[in-house]
Short mmCIF file of C-alpha atoms and ligand atoms in Angstrom, two decimals:
data_model
loop_
_atom_site.label_atom_id
_atom_site.label_comp_id
_atom_site.label_asym_id
_atom_site.label_seq_id
_atom_site.Cartn_x
_atom_site.Cartn_y
_atom_site.Cartn_z
CA MET A 1 12.28 -0.74 -21.06
CA GLN A 2 9.34 1.75 -21.57
CA SER A 3 7.04 3.66 -19.60
CA ILE A 4 3.42 4.48 -18.54
CA ASP A 5 3.75 8.38 -18.85
CA THR A 6 5.12 8.23 -22.26
CA TYR A 7 3.52 5.42 -23.54
CA ASP A 8 0.66 5.80 -25.92
CA PHE A 9 -2.10 4.30 -25.85
CA LYS A 10 -4.03 4.92 -27.74
CA GLY A 11 -5.83 2.57 -29.63
CA LYS A 12 -4.29 -0.75 -27.78
CA LYS A 13 -5.17 -3.03 -25.80
CA ALA A 14 -3.38 -3.12 -22.84
CA ILE A 15 -3.33 -6.43 -19.82
CA ILE A 16 -2.88 -5.03 -16.10
CA ARG A 17 -1.61 -7.66 -13.46
CA VAL A 18 -3.24 -6.23 -10.91
CA ASP A 19 -3.28 -7.38 -6.97
CA PHE A 20 -6.69 -7.39 -6.12
CA ASN A 21 -6.93 -10.06 -3.43
CA VAL A 22 -8.62 -8.28 -1.14
CA PRO A 23 -10.41 -9.51 2.11
CA LEU A 24 -14.26 -10.38 1.68
CA ASN A 25 -16.44 -11.13 4.50
CA GLU A 26 -18.68 -14.15 4.35
CA ASN A 27 -21.21 -12.35 1.97
CA PHE A 28 -18.77 -11.78 -0.04
CA GLU A 29 -17.66 -8.62 0.00
CA VAL A 30 -15.23 -6.27 0.14
CA THR A 31 -13.84 -5.18 3.74
CA ASP A 32 -10.57 -3.43 2.41
CA ASP A 33 -10.26 -1.90 -1.04
CA THR A 34 -6.73 -0.35 -0.77
CA ARG A 35 -5.76 -2.48 -3.24
CA ILE A 36 -8.31 -1.69 -5.74
CA ARG A 37 -8.16 1.98 -5.33
CA ALA A 38 -4.04 1.98 -5.22
CA ALA A 39 -4.56 0.70 -8.96
CA VAL A 40 -6.93 2.79 -10.57
CA PRO A 41 -4.77 5.75 -11.15
CA THR A 42 -2.42 3.30 -13.44
CA ILE A 43 -5.90 1.68 -15.23
CA LYS A 44 -6.93 5.58 -15.44
CA LYS A 45 -3.36 6.24 -16.69
CA VAL A 46 -4.27 3.84 -19.77
CA LEU A 47 -7.87 4.72 -20.08
CA GLU A 48 -7.04 8.51 -20.80
CA GLY A 49 -4.48 7.68 -22.69
CA GLY A 50 -6.51 6.04 -25.14
CA GLY A 51 -6.62 2.51 -24.82
CA SER A 52 -8.77 0.06 -23.12
CA ALA A 53 -7.45 -2.47 -19.67
CA ILE A 54 -8.13 -5.71 -19.04
CA LEU A 55 -7.23 -6.65 -15.83
CA MET A 56 -6.18 -9.85 -14.53
CA SER A 57 -5.15 -11.15 -10.39
CA HIS A 58 -5.50 -13.36 -8.28
CA LEU A 59 -8.16 -13.79 -5.53
CA GLY A 60 -7.27 -16.43 -2.43
CA ARG A 61 -5.80 -20.14 -2.75
CA PRO A 62 -8.26 -21.84 -4.79
CA LYS A 63 -7.43 -25.43 -5.15
CA LYS A 64 -10.31 -25.80 -8.22
CA ASN A 65 -11.78 -24.90 -10.75
CA PRO A 66 -14.03 -23.31 -10.42
CA ASP A 67 -14.86 -22.05 -6.62
CA PRO A 68 -17.53 -19.57 -6.31
CA LYS A 69 -15.58 -18.77 -3.11
CA PHE A 70 -12.50 -17.32 -4.64
CA SER A 71 -14.88 -15.66 -8.29
CA LEU A 72 -13.39 -11.97 -8.89
CA LYS A 73 -17.06 -11.63 -9.52
CA HIS A 74 -17.42 -10.23 -5.55
CA ILE A 75 -15.54 -7.80 -6.44
CA ILE A 76 -17.12 -6.04 -9.64
CA PRO A 77 -19.29 -3.83 -7.36
CA THR A 78 -16.00 -2.18 -5.71
CA VAL A 79 -14.07 -2.20 -8.56
CA GLU A 80 -16.95 0.24 -10.37
CA LYS A 81 -17.48 2.42 -7.46
CA ASP A 82 -13.74 3.09 -7.20
CA LEU A 83 -13.59 3.62 -10.70
CA GLY A 84 -16.32 4.95 -11.13
CA MET A 85 -17.71 3.26 -13.81
CA ALA A 86 -19.00 0.15 -15.18
CA ILE A 87 -16.85 -2.84 -16.08
CA GLU A 88 -17.15 -6.01 -18.37
CA PHE A 89 -16.05 -9.35 -16.28
CA ALA A 90 -14.87 -12.20 -17.90
CA ASN A 91 -16.47 -15.76 -16.43
CA ASP A 92 -13.61 -17.41 -16.83
CA CYS A 93 -9.84 -16.19 -18.11
CA MET A 94 -9.49 -18.79 -21.25
CA GLY A 95 -13.13 -19.38 -22.19
CA ASP A 96 -14.36 -18.22 -25.60
CA GLU A 97 -15.66 -15.62 -23.58
CA ALA A 98 -12.61 -13.86 -22.09
CA LYS A 99 -11.23 -14.22 -26.09
CA GLU A 100 -14.23 -12.24 -27.61
CA LYS A 101 -14.71 -10.01 -24.44
CA ALA A 102 -11.18 -8.93 -24.58
CA GLU A 103 -11.53 -8.60 -28.97
CA ASN A 104 -14.44 -6.53 -28.71
CA LEU A 105 -12.92 -3.89 -26.22
CA LYS A 106 -13.91 -0.49 -26.77
CA PRO A 107 -11.17 2.16 -26.15
CA GLY A 108 -12.04 3.94 -22.75
CA GLN A 109 -13.54 0.27 -21.34
CA VAL A 110 -12.84 -2.32 -18.70
CA LEU A 111 -12.93 -6.10 -18.81
CA LEU A 112 -11.82 -7.88 -15.64
CA LEU A 113 -10.98 -11.46 -16.35
CA GLU A 114 -12.42 -14.14 -13.85
CA ASN A 115 -9.43 -15.15 -11.38
CA LEU A 116 -6.05 -16.20 -12.50
CA ARG A 117 -6.16 -19.06 -9.82
CA PHE A 118 -9.58 -21.25 -11.19
CA TYR A 119 -5.84 -22.59 -13.26
CA ALA A 120 -2.82 -24.43 -11.79
CA GLU A 121 -1.02 -22.95 -14.34
CA GLU A 122 -1.05 -19.48 -12.90
CA GLU A 123 1.07 -20.70 -10.73
CA GLY A 124 2.91 -23.27 -12.57
CA LYS A 125 2.42 -26.39 -9.81
CA PRO A 126 0.97 -29.25 -10.42
CA ARG A 127 -2.62 -29.70 -9.00
CA GLY A 128 -4.58 -33.37 -7.75
CA LEU A 129 -0.85 -35.43 -7.43
CA ALA A 130 -1.46 -38.46 -5.54
CA GLU A 131 -0.32 -37.78 -1.61
CA ASP A 132 2.12 -41.40 -2.42
CA ALA A 133 3.29 -40.01 -5.74
CA ASN A 134 6.71 -40.90 -6.46
CA ASP A 135 9.39 -38.67 -7.76
CA ASP A 136 9.33 -40.16 -11.30
CA GLU A 137 4.98 -38.92 -11.20
CA LYS A 138 6.41 -35.26 -9.92
CA ALA A 139 8.50 -34.61 -12.45
CA ALA A 140 6.38 -35.50 -14.99
CA ALA A 141 3.00 -33.60 -13.62
CA LYS A 142 5.30 -30.83 -13.50
CA LYS A 143 6.69 -31.18 -17.01
CA LEU A 144 3.34 -31.55 -17.95
CA ILE A 145 2.28 -27.95 -16.09
CA LYS A 146 5.13 -26.11 -17.25
CA GLU A 147 3.80 -27.13 -20.96
CA SER A 148 0.25 -26.56 -20.56
CA GLN A 149 1.43 -22.86 -18.29
CA LYS A 150 2.63 -21.61 -22.09
CA GLU A 151 0.15 -22.16 -24.08
CA PHE A 152 -2.22 -20.56 -20.81
CA THR A 153 0.31 -16.99 -20.71
CA LYS A 154 0.03 -16.93 -25.18
CA ARG A 155 -3.62 -16.72 -24.82
CA LEU A 156 -3.74 -14.84 -21.82
CA ALA A 157 -1.52 -12.59 -23.56
CA SER A 158 -3.10 -12.88 -27.04
CA TYR A 159 -6.05 -10.71 -25.55
CA ALA A 160 -3.93 -7.65 -25.59
CA ASP A 161 -1.09 -5.38 -27.49
CA CYS A 162 0.93 -4.46 -24.41
CA TYR A 163 1.71 -5.49 -20.72
CA ILE A 164 1.68 -3.79 -17.66
CA ASN A 165 2.86 -5.24 -14.16
CA ASP A 166 1.63 -3.63 -11.34
CA ALA A 167 0.93 -6.17 -8.99
CA PHE A 168 3.85 -5.83 -6.01
CA GLY A 169 2.82 -7.99 -3.63
CA THR A 170 3.01 -11.33 -6.48
CA ALA A 171 6.70 -9.90 -7.65
CA HIS A 172 8.75 -12.25 -6.33
CA ARG A 173 6.74 -14.91 -8.03
CA ALA A 174 7.42 -16.86 -11.37
CA HIS A 175 4.23 -17.32 -12.45
CA ALA A 176 2.39 -16.82 -15.53
CA SER A 177 0.89 -13.41 -15.06
CA THR A 178 3.62 -11.52 -13.16
CA ALA A 179 6.46 -12.59 -14.63
CA LEU A 180 6.17 -15.39 -17.97
CA ILE A 181 3.84 -13.01 -20.18
CA ALA A 182 6.57 -10.64 -20.75
CA GLU A 183 8.39 -12.32 -23.02
CA TYR A 184 5.31 -12.11 -25.51
CA PHE A 185 5.36 -8.13 -25.21
CA PRO A 186 9.70 -7.19 -25.87
CA ASN A 187 9.07 -3.89 -26.25
CA ASP A 188 5.79 -3.21 -24.25
CA LYS A 189 6.08 -3.77 -21.11
CA MET A 190 5.79 -2.01 -17.88
CA PHE A 191 5.78 -1.08 -14.44
CA GLY A 192 2.08 0.71 -12.88
CA TYR A 193 2.04 3.06 -10.95
CA ILE A 194 2.48 1.09 -7.65
CA MET A 195 5.33 -0.51 -9.00
CA GLU A 196 7.51 1.93 -10.27
CA GLY A 197 6.47 3.10 -6.52
CA GLU A 198 7.65 0.61 -4.58
CA ILE A 199 10.83 0.35 -6.99
CA LYS A 200 11.70 3.42 -7.00
CA ALA A 201 11.59 4.10 -2.80
CA ILE A 202 13.19 0.42 -2.22
CA ASP A 203 15.63 1.61 -4.97
CA LYS A 204 16.16 4.64 -3.35
CA VAL A 205 17.13 3.41 0.00
CA LEU A 206 19.62 0.58 -0.78
CA GLU A 207 21.34 1.88 -3.93
CA SER A 208 21.52 5.88 -3.07
CA PRO A 209 20.38 6.27 1.30
CA SER A 210 21.55 9.49 2.08
CA ARG A 211 23.64 9.27 5.18
CA PRO A 212 23.93 7.73 8.15
CA PHE A 213 21.82 5.08 7.44
CA THR A 214 20.12 3.33 9.71
CA ALA A 215 17.73 0.01 9.67
CA ILE A 216 15.72 -0.93 12.32
CA ILE A 217 15.16 -4.58 11.87
CA GLY A 218 12.86 -6.40 14.55
CA GLY A 219 10.46 -9.21 14.48
CA SER A 220 10.50 -11.99 16.65
CA LYS A 221 13.37 -14.34 14.58
CA VAL A 222 16.22 -13.90 13.76
CA SER A 223 16.02 -16.96 11.53
CA SER A 224 13.43 -15.00 9.79
CA LYS A 225 16.19 -11.59 9.48
CA ILE A 226 18.98 -13.32 7.88
CA THR A 227 19.43 -12.33 4.83
CA ILE A 228 18.06 -9.17 5.38
CA ILE A 229 20.56 -8.21 8.27
CA GLU A 230 23.66 -9.52 5.40
CA ASN A 231 22.22 -7.84 2.79
CA LEU A 232 21.58 -4.49 4.84
CA LEU A 233 25.66 -4.89 6.42
CA ASN A 234 27.31 -3.54 3.58
CA ARG A 235 24.80 -0.57 2.79
CA VAL A 236 23.65 0.93 6.37
CA ASP A 237 25.72 2.51 8.70
CA ASN A 238 23.13 1.86 12.01
CA LEU A 239 21.48 -1.21 12.29
CA ILE A 240 19.20 -1.84 15.39
CA ILE A 241 18.39 -4.94 15.99
CA GLY A 242 15.03 -4.90 17.92
CA GLY A 243 11.93 -7.52 19.09
CA GLY A 244 12.00 -11.28 19.18
CA MET A 245 15.64 -11.12 18.02
CA THR A 246 17.13 -9.10 20.70
CA TYR A 247 17.46 -12.20 23.10
CA THR A 248 19.31 -14.80 20.44
CA PHE A 249 22.04 -12.02 20.37
CA VAL A 250 22.09 -11.41 23.98
CA ALA A 251 22.65 -15.03 25.03
CA ALA A 252 25.24 -15.89 22.08
CA ASN A 253 27.38 -13.46 24.34
CA GLY A 254 26.39 -15.68 27.71
CA GLY A 255 23.70 -13.37 28.94
CA LYS A 256 20.99 -14.06 31.52
CA ILE A 257 17.46 -13.83 29.56
CA GLY A 258 15.21 -16.23 30.98
CA SER A 259 12.17 -17.54 29.08
CA SER A 260 12.90 -14.56 25.98
CA LEU A 261 12.42 -15.86 23.10
CA CYS A 262 16.31 -17.55 21.43
CA GLU A 263 17.09 -19.45 19.19
CA PRO A 264 20.24 -20.82 19.86
CA ASP A 265 21.32 -22.58 16.54
CA GLN A 266 21.44 -18.34 15.40
CA PHE A 267 24.20 -17.82 18.00
CA ASP A 268 27.13 -18.45 15.30
CA ILE A 269 25.05 -16.22 13.02
CA ALA A 270 25.09 -13.91 15.84
CA HIS A 271 28.83 -13.74 16.50
CA THR A 272 28.98 -13.61 12.75
CA ILE A 273 26.59 -10.25 12.38
CA VAL A 274 28.11 -8.80 15.22
CA LYS A 275 32.09 -9.89 14.03
CA LYS A 276 31.09 -8.22 10.51
CA ALA A 277 29.47 -5.10 11.88
CA GLU A 278 32.72 -4.16 13.44
CA GLU A 279 34.87 -4.42 10.21
CA LEU A 280 32.63 -2.90 8.23
CA GLY A 281 31.77 0.06 10.93
CA VAL A 282 28.22 -0.86 11.03
CA LYS A 283 26.94 0.40 14.37
CA ILE A 284 24.68 -2.41 15.68
CA TYR A 285 22.41 -1.22 18.46
CA LEU A 286 20.33 -3.59 20.87
CA ALA A 287 17.59 -3.18 23.83
CA GLN A 288 20.01 -2.71 26.80
CA ASP A 289 17.11 -3.20 28.94
CA SER A 290 13.63 -4.51 28.74
CA VAL A 291 10.29 -4.50 29.64
CA CYS A 292 10.10 -8.24 30.75
CA ALA A 293 6.77 -9.81 32.00
CA ASP A 294 5.83 -12.79 33.62
CA ALA A 295 3.41 -14.45 30.99
CA PHE A 296 3.15 -13.45 27.36
CA SER A 297 -0.37 -12.09 28.45
CA GLU A 298 -1.79 -8.51 28.47
CA THR A 299 -2.49 -9.12 31.75
CA ALA A 300 1.20 -9.98 33.07
CA ASN A 301 2.68 -8.19 35.77
CA THR A 302 6.19 -6.65 34.08
CA GLN A 303 9.59 -5.27 35.53
CA VAL A 304 12.42 -3.55 33.83
CA CYS A 305 15.46 -5.41 33.22
CA SER A 306 19.28 -5.21 31.55
CA SER A 307 18.11 -7.25 28.76
CA ASN A 308 21.35 -9.83 29.64
CA GLN A 309 20.18 -9.82 33.69
CA ILE A 310 16.24 -11.35 33.23
CA PRO A 311 15.27 -13.03 35.70
CA ASP A 312 14.16 -17.04 35.27
CA GLY A 313 10.51 -17.61 34.52
CA TRP A 314 10.70 -13.54 32.88
CA MET A 315 10.74 -13.10 29.64
CA GLY A 316 11.46 -9.52 27.36
CA LEU A 317 8.50 -8.33 25.41
CA ASP A 318 9.42 -4.63 25.38
CA ALA A 319 12.37 -2.36 24.07
CA GLY A 320 12.78 -0.72 28.08
CA PRO A 321 13.39 3.10 28.52
CA GLU A 322 17.47 3.34 28.14
CA THR A 323 16.71 1.69 24.97
CA VAL A 324 14.43 3.18 23.26
CA LYS A 325 16.28 6.88 24.29
CA SER A 326 19.26 5.20 22.34
CA PHE A 327 16.94 3.76 19.70
CA VAL A 328 15.46 7.69 19.04
CA GLU A 329 18.22 9.38 18.82
CA VAL A 330 19.87 7.10 16.05
CA ILE A 331 16.83 7.00 14.54
CA GLU A 332 16.05 11.60 14.49
CA ASN A 333 19.95 11.57 13.76
CA SER A 334 19.46 9.67 10.62
CA LYS A 335 18.62 10.86 6.83
CA THR A 336 17.60 6.93 5.12
CA ILE A 337 15.79 4.93 7.79
CA LEU A 338 14.37 1.82 6.75
CA TRP A 339 12.02 0.25 9.50
CA ASN A 340 10.52 -3.63 9.06
CA GLY A 341 9.60 -5.44 12.29
CA PRO A 342 8.17 -4.23 15.70
CA VAL A 343 10.26 -3.81 19.03
CA GLY A 344 8.49 -5.62 21.17
CA VAL A 345 4.77 -7.32 21.25
CA PHE A 346 3.29 -4.29 19.69
CA GLU A 347 -0.36 -5.89 19.44
CA MET A 348 -0.47 -5.53 23.58
CA ASP A 349 -0.19 -1.75 24.36
CA LYS A 350 1.16 -2.72 27.27
CA PHE A 351 4.69 -3.43 25.18
CA ALA A 352 4.02 -1.57 21.82
CA THR A 353 5.49 1.35 24.17
CA GLY A 354 9.42 0.56 22.27
CA SER A 355 7.36 0.51 18.44
CA LYS A 356 5.60 3.53 19.14
CA ALA A 357 8.56 5.91 19.85
CA VAL A 358 10.42 3.83 17.19
CA ALA A 359 7.58 4.92 15.07
CA GLU A 360 7.61 8.60 16.09
CA ALA A 361 11.07 9.53 15.44
CA ILE A 362 10.49 7.95 11.86
CA ALA A 363 7.95 10.09 11.63
CA LYS A 364 10.05 12.93 14.04
CA ALA A 365 13.08 12.61 11.11
CA THR A 366 10.88 12.35 8.27
CA ALA A 367 9.58 15.95 8.97
CA ASN A 368 13.55 16.73 9.20
CA GLY A 369 14.23 15.60 5.89
CA ALA A 370 14.59 12.00 6.02
CA PHE A 371 13.16 9.55 3.62
CA SER A 372 12.02 6.61 5.48
CA LEU A 373 10.88 3.15 4.20
CA VAL A 374 8.40 0.72 6.59
CA GLY A 375 7.28 -2.19 5.50
CA GLY A 376 7.29 -6.38 5.41
CA GLY A 377 6.03 -8.63 7.66
CA ASP A 378 4.20 -7.02 10.75
CA SER A 379 5.39 -3.34 10.30
CA VAL A 380 2.64 -2.19 8.20
CA ALA A 381 0.19 -2.99 10.96
CA CYS A 382 2.48 -1.48 13.39
CA ILE A 383 2.57 1.71 12.02
CA ASN A 384 -1.20 2.27 10.53
CA LYS A 385 -1.68 0.83 14.35
CA PHE A 386 -0.11 4.25 15.55
CA GLY A 387 -1.34 6.54 13.22
CA LEU A 388 2.38 7.50 11.65
CA SER A 389 1.94 5.96 8.10
CA LYS A 390 0.83 9.30 6.63
CA GLN A 391 4.45 10.59 8.46
CA VAL A 392 6.77 8.40 6.85
CA SER A 393 7.83 8.85 3.46
CA TYR A 394 6.99 5.17 2.06
CA VAL A 395 4.80 2.37 3.18
CA SER A 396 5.72 -0.58 0.89
CA THR A 397 2.38 -3.05 0.45
CA GLY A 398 5.04 -5.53 -0.76
CA GLY A 399 5.08 -8.10 2.21
CA GLY A 400 6.53 -10.62 1.23
CA ALA A 401 8.21 -8.99 -2.18
CA LEU A 402 9.50 -5.90 -0.03
CA LEU A 403 11.14 -8.76 1.62
CA GLU A 404 13.24 -10.55 -0.71
CA TYR A 405 14.17 -7.10 -2.26
CA MET A 406 15.84 -6.11 0.89
CA GLU A 407 17.18 -9.85 0.90
CA GLY A 408 19.03 -8.39 -2.81
CA LYS A 409 17.18 -10.75 -4.24
CA VAL A 410 15.87 -10.56 -8.02
CA LEU A 411 12.08 -10.58 -8.55
CA PRO A 412 11.44 -12.22 -11.38
CA GLY A 413 8.08 -9.69 -11.92
CA VAL A 414 10.36 -6.61 -11.49
CA ALA A 415 13.20 -8.84 -14.06
CA ALA A 416 11.16 -9.70 -16.90
CA ILE A 417 9.96 -5.70 -17.42
CA ARG A 418 12.95 -4.96 -17.05
CA LYS A 419 15.01 -7.72 -19.38
P1 AMP B 501 8.30 -10.82 12.29
O1 AMP B 501 6.72 -11.07 11.38
O2 AMP B 501 9.67 -11.68 12.25
O3 AMP B 501 8.54 -9.42 11.80
O4 AMP B 501 7.46 -11.10 14.00
C1 AMP B 501 6.21 -9.78 14.05
C2 AMP B 501 5.86 -10.31 15.28
O5 AMP B 501 7.13 -10.34 16.22
C3 AMP B 501 5.23 -9.36 15.91
O6 AMP B 501 4.28 -10.11 15.86
C4 AMP B 501 5.62 -9.11 17.36
O7 AMP B 501 4.83 -9.71 18.51
C5 AMP B 501 6.77 -10.18 18.25
N1 AMP B 501 7.88 -9.80 18.89
C6 AMP B 501 8.50 -8.48 18.45
N2 AMP B 501 9.19 -8.18 19.77
C7 AMP B 501 9.16 -9.34 20.38
C8 AMP B 501 9.05 -9.73 21.62
N3 AMP B 501 10.41 -8.88 22.40
N4 AMP B 501 9.13 -11.86 21.96
C9 AMP B 501 8.54 -12.18 21.12
N5 AMP B 501 7.83 -12.06 19.97
C10 AMP B 501 8.03 -10.40 19.97
#
C-alpha cells in the first residue's frame, strides 16, 4: 500500500476524493468551511511534491443533472481562499471540458470537478424509476446503472495517474469515487491525511487500547447502538450506557421508568448484553439516578429520582448527581476512552449537566495521558458545545462512517485502498 508521505508526486496528476459537502446559505455562500480546510494538507502535499490535484466531491443530494442549487461552483471562492491560490473548475465531471482541463493541468495546479452526484452513476442507484415499477423493471434498471457506472468510473480514473481517498465521511459507501475507482490504480492509490488520521485513531482504540478502556455509549435508542455495543463488549473493560437507552435497560429489569424513552422490543437484547458483559468481565455502568422532568421541555419541572422509581408522567432526561459521580470516576481512571452519544438531552441546558461532566472528565483523563476518541452522531456537537474539542485526543468527522467502523464493518472506501 502506498503512503501519501512517501509517494513521489513529481509530474503526476492525483485525483483526490475530498468531502466538500459543506453547508451553504440562501446566497449559496459556504457557512462552515471546516471540511475544506481539513483537506488542505493533503492537496498541498501533492502540489509541493511537484504534482497537480484534481478534486472530486459530492454536494447535497441532487436528483438531476445539472442542478444549479448543488453546483460545486458555489464553493470555488472558499476553496481558493483556503488553499491560497486560484483553481480551475470543470462544469461537468464527465464532459470534454473536464477531460481537456485535466489533460492540460500543470504541476502545482488544482482542478475542481463539478458535483459527482449529478450523475446517478456515482452512487450506482437508478434514478427516475416509476413508483409502481415491478421487481423485473427494478432489476433491469439496477443492471443498467451498474454497467454505466463502470464507464463513469473509468472516465474519472482516466484523468489522473494516482488516486487519493480523503473523504472519510463517505468511506462507508461503495460509490464510484470512494471505492470503485481504486481498482484503476492498483499500485498508485493511498489515503489522504484525513482518512489516515481517522483510521489511525479508531484502530488505536479498537485494536490496541491501553487499559482500562472505557466506552461511553449514549444517545437515544438501543436499537441504533446495539451493533456497536456488541462489537465493543469484546474489547472494553468498562461500558457506560447513558442517555435515553438507560430506561430500556432499567425497564427490562422491571424498573418503573414513567414516560421515559423505552423500546420494549429491545428488552431481550438488553438482557443479552448484560449477560454477555458478565461473562466477559466487562463492567456495565447505568444511571442509578436521573434528572427527571414532567415534560420534554427546557421549562419543565424537574426532580432527581432513582432511575427505576420514576413516577408516572415523569421522564428521565439526564444522568443524576450520583450517576455523574460514578461516570466521572470511571472515566478519569481510564487510559483509553471512546465516546459516542450524549448521556442526556444536552441540547437543553437544563439536561446538559451529565454530558458536560462526561466531556470534562474525558478532557481531564486526556490531560493525564489517556487516549480519547469522540465521534459519531451528536457527540461532536456535544463536545463542541462545551468548548472541549481541543482537549480530547481525536474528534472524528466520520459520522455514519465512524459508526459503521465501530460496529466492526469493513468500510468499502478503506478496503479499496488496502486491497
Ligand atoms: P443519537 O443520535 O442516537 O446519538 O442520539 C442523540 C440524541 O439523544 C440527542 O439528541 C439527545 O438529546 C438524545 N437523548 C439523550 N438522552 C436522552 C434521554 N434521556 N431521553 C431522550 N433523548 C435523549
